[in-house]
Coordinates of C-alpha atoms in Angstrom, one line a residue:
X3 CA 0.0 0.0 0.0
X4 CA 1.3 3.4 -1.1
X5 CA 0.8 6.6 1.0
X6 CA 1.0 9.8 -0.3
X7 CA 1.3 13.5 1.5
X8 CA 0.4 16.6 -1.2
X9 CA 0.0 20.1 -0.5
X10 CA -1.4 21.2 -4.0
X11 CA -1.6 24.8 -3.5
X12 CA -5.0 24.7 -4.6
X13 CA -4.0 22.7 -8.0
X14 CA -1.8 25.7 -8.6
X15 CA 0.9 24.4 -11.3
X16 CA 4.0 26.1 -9.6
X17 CA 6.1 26.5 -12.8
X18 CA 2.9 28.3 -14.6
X19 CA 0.9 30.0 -11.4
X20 CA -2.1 28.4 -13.2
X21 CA -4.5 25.7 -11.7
X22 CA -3.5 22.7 -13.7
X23 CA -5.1 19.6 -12.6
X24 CA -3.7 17.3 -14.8
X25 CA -0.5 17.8 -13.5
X26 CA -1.5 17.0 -9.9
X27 CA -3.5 13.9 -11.2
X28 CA 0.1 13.1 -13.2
X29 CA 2.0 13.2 -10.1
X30 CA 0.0 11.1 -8.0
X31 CA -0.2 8.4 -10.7
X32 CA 3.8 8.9 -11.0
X33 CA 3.8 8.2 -7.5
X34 CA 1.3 4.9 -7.6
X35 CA -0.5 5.6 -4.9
X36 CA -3.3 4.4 -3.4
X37 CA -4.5 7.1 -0.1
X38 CA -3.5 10.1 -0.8
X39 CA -3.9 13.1 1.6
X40 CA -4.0 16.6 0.1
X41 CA -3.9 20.2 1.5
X42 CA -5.1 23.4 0.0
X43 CA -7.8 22.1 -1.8
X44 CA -10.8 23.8 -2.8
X45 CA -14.8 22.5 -3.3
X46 CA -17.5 23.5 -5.0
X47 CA -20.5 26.0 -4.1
X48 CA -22.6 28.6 -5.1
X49 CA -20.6 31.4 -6.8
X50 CA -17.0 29.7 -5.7
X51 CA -14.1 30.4 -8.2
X52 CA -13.4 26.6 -8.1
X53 CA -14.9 23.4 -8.0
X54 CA -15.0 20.3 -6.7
X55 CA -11.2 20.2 -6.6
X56 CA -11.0 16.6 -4.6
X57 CA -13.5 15.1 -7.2
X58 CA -11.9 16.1 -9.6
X59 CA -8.6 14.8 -8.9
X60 CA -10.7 11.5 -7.8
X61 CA -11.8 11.3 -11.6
X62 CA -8.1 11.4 -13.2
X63 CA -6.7 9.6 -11.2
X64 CA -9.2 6.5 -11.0
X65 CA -9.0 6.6 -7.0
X66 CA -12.4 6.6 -7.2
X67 CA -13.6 7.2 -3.0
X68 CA -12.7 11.0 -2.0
X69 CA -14.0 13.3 0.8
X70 CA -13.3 17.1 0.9
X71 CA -12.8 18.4 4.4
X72 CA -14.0 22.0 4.7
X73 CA -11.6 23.9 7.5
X74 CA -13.3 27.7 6.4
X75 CA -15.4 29.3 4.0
X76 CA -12.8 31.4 1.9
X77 CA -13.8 34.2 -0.4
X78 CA -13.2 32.1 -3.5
X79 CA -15.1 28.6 -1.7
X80 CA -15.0 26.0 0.7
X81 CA -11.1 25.2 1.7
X82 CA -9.7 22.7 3.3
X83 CA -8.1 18.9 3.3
X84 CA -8.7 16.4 0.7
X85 CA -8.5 12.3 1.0
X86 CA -8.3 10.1 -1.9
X87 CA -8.8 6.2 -1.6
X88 CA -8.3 2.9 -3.5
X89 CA -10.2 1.9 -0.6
X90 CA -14.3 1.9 0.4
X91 CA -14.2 5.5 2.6
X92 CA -16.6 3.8 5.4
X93 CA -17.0 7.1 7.0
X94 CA -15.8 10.7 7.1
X95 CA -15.5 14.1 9.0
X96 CA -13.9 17.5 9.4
X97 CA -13.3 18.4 12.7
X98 CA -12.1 22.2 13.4
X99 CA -8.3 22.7 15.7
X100 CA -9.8 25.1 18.0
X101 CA -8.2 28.5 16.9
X102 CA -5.9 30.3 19.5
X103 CA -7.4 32.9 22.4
X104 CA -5.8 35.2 22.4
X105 CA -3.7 35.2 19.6
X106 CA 0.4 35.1 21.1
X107 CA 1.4 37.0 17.8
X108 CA -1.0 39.3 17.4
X109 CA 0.8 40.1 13.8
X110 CA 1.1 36.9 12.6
X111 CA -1.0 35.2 9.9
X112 CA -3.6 33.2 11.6
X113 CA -6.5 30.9 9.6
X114 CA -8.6 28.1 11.2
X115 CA -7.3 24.7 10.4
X116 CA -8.9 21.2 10.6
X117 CA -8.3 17.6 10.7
X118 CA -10.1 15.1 8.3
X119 CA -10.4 11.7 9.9
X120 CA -11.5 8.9 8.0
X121 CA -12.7 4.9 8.2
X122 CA -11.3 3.1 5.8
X123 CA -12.6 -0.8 5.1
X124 CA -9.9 -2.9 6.9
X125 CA -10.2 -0.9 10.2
X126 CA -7.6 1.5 8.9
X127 CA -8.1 5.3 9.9
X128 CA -6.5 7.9 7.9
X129 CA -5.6 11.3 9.6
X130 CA -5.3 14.5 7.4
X131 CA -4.2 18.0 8.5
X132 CA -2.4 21.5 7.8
X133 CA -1.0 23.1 10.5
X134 CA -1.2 27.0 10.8
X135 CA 1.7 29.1 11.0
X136 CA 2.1 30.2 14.1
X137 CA 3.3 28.2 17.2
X138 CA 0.1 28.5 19.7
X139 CA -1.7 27.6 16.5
X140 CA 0.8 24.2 15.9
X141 CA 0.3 23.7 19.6
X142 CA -3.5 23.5 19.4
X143 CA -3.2 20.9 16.0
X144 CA -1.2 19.1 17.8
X145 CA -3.4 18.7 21.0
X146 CA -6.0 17.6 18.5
X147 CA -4.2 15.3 16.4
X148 CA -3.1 13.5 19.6
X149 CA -6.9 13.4 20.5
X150 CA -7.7 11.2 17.3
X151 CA -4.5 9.1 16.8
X152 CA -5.5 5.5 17.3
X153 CA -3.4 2.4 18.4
X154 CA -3.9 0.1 15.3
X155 CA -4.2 0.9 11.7
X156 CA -3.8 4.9 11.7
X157 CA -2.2 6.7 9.0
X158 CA -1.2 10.7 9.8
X159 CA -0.1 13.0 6.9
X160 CA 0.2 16.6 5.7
X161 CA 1.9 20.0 6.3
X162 CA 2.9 20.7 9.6
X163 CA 4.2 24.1 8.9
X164 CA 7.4 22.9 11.3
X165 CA 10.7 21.4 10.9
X166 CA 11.1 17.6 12.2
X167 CA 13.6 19.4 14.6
X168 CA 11.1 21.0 16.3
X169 CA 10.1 19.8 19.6
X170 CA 6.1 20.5 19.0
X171 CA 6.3 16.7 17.2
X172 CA 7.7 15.2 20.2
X173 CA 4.4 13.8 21.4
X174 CA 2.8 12.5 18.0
X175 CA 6.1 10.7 17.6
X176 CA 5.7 9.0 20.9
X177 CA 2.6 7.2 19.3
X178 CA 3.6 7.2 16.0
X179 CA 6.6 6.1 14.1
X180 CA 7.7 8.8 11.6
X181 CA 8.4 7.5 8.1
X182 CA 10.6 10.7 6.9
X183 CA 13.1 9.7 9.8
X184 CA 13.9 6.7 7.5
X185 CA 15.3 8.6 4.4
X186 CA 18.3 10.9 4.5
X187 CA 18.0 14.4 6.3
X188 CA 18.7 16.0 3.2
X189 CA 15.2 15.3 2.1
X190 CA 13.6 18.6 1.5
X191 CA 9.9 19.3 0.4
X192 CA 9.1 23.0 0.3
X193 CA 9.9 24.9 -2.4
X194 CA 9.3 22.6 -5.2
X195 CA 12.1 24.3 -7.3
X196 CA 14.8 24.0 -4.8
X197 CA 13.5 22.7 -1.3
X198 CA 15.0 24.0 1.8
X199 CA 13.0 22.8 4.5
X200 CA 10.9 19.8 5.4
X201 CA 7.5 20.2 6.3
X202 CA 5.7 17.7 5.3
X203 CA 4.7 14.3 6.6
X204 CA 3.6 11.1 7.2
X205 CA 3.0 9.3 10.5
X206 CA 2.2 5.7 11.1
X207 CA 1.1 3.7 14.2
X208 CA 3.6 0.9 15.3
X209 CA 1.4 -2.1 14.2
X210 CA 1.9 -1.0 10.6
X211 CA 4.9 -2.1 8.7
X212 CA 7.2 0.4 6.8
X213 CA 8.8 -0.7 3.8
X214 CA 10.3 2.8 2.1
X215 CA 10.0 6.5 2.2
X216 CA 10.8 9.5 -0.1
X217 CA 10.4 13.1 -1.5
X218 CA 10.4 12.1 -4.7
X219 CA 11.9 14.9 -6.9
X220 CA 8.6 16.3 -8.7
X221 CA 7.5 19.9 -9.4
X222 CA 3.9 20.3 -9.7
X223 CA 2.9 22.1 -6.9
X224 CA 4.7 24.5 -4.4
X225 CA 5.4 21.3 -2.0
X226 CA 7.0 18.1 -3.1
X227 CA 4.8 15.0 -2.1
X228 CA 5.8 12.9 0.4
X229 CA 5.1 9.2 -0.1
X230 CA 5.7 6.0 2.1
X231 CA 5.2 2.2 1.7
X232 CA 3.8 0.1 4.4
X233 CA 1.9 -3.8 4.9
X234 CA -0.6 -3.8 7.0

C-alpha cells in the first residue's frame, strides 16, 4: 500500500501560477498511490471560483472514493483537506483545531485549520491536517491530532508548517513512528524548485509495517509530495 502527503496549492501548477489539474492527477499516478492526503484544496458552491477540486482529482486519477474536508469558507469557496482512496471511505468528518485565544502573535498570519479523519474498510483510519503558521496555533493541532491518533491501523499526513527538529512533534512521535526519519536528512519538500526545508509528513502507528520512504523529486505544486510504503 502506497501513502501519499500533497499540499497542491490549490492545484496551482507552480512553474505556470495556473490551476492545472492534470499535473497533480500526473503526479499522484507517477507516485502509484493508493491514499492520498492533500492540503489546500478547494470545493465547489454557489458562486465559488473553483470546483470540486478533490473530485476532480478523484476522476483522473481512477481513485475513485474521495471526501473534501471544509476547515473555512474562503472568499473564493469552501477550503480545506482532501482524502483520496483505492479503498471503500466507510465514514468521514472535518473536525475544526480550535483556533488560539488570544492570539500570542498578534501580527502573525492566523487561519482556522482542521483535521479530516477517515474509516477506511480494513479498520484502517486515515488522519489529514495543515497546520497554521504560528506556534500557539501548531500547539493547538497538535493537542487535537493526539486526540484522534488510534493504536492500530492509523495513518497521519500533511503540512505541519514545522521542521522535524522542532520539539512540538515530540508527542505524536511518541505514538507514531515517523516514516521521513527513514530517508536521508537532506530530504527537503518546500519549495518545489529548490526545497529548503521539510515540512511535510507522514506518520504511522507501530502495528503497521514500513517498507520505504521518499520526497520524490517532482515539481507540480509549491510542495514536493511525500510518499511512504507500508503492509498492514
Amino acid at each position: 500500500m502506497k501513502l501519499m502527503s500533497f499540499n497542491t496549492q490549490h492545484c496551482l501548477n507552480y512553474i505556470k501560477q495556473e490551476v492545472d489539474y492534470e499535473i497533480m492527477a500526473k503526479a499522484i499516478l507517477d507516485c502509484e498511490a493508493d491514499i492520498v492526503g492533500l492540503n489546500e484544496m478547494f470545493d465547489e458552491a454557489e458562486g465559488a471560483k473553483f470546483g470540486a477540486q478533490t473530485a476532480r482529482l478523484s476522476d483522473l486519477t481512477s481513485l475513485k472514493n474521495h471526501f473534501f474536508a471544509k476547515a473555512i469558507d474562503d472568499f473564493e469557496g469552501p477550503y480545506g483537506n482532501g482524502l483520496l482512496s483505492r479503498y471503500k471511505i466507510e465514514s468521514a468528518e472535518s473536525i475544526i483545531i480550535p483556533d488560539p485565544n488570544p492570539r500570542e502573535y498578534p501580527g502573525g498570519y492566523y487561519e482556522t485549520r482542521c483535521i479530516l479523519k477517515a474509516k477506511l474498510e480494513g479498520g484502517i483510519t486515515v488522519l489529514v491536517t495543515h497546520f497554521g503558521l504560528n506556534p500557539d496555533e501548531q500547539r493547538n493541532a497538535v493537542k487535537a491530532v493526539l486526540e484522534h491518533i488510534t493504536d492500530e491501523k492509523c495513518i497521519l499526513m500533511g503540512d505541519f508548517n514545522i521542521t522535524p527538529d522542532n520539539d512540538l512533534l515530540l508527542p505524536i512521535r511518541e505514538k507514531m513512528v515517523d516514516t521521513g526519519a527513514h530517508f536521508s536528512p537532506d530530504k527537503k519538500s518546500f519549495p518545489s524548485d529548490k526545497p529548503t526545508i521539510k515540512i511535510d509528513y507522514i506518520f504511522i502507528s507501530h502495528d503497521i509495517e514500513l517498507v520505504s520512504a521518499d520526497i520524490p523529486e517532482l515539481v507540480a505544486s509549491d510542495h514536493r509530495p511525500h510518499i511512504a510504503e507500508i503492509k498492514l
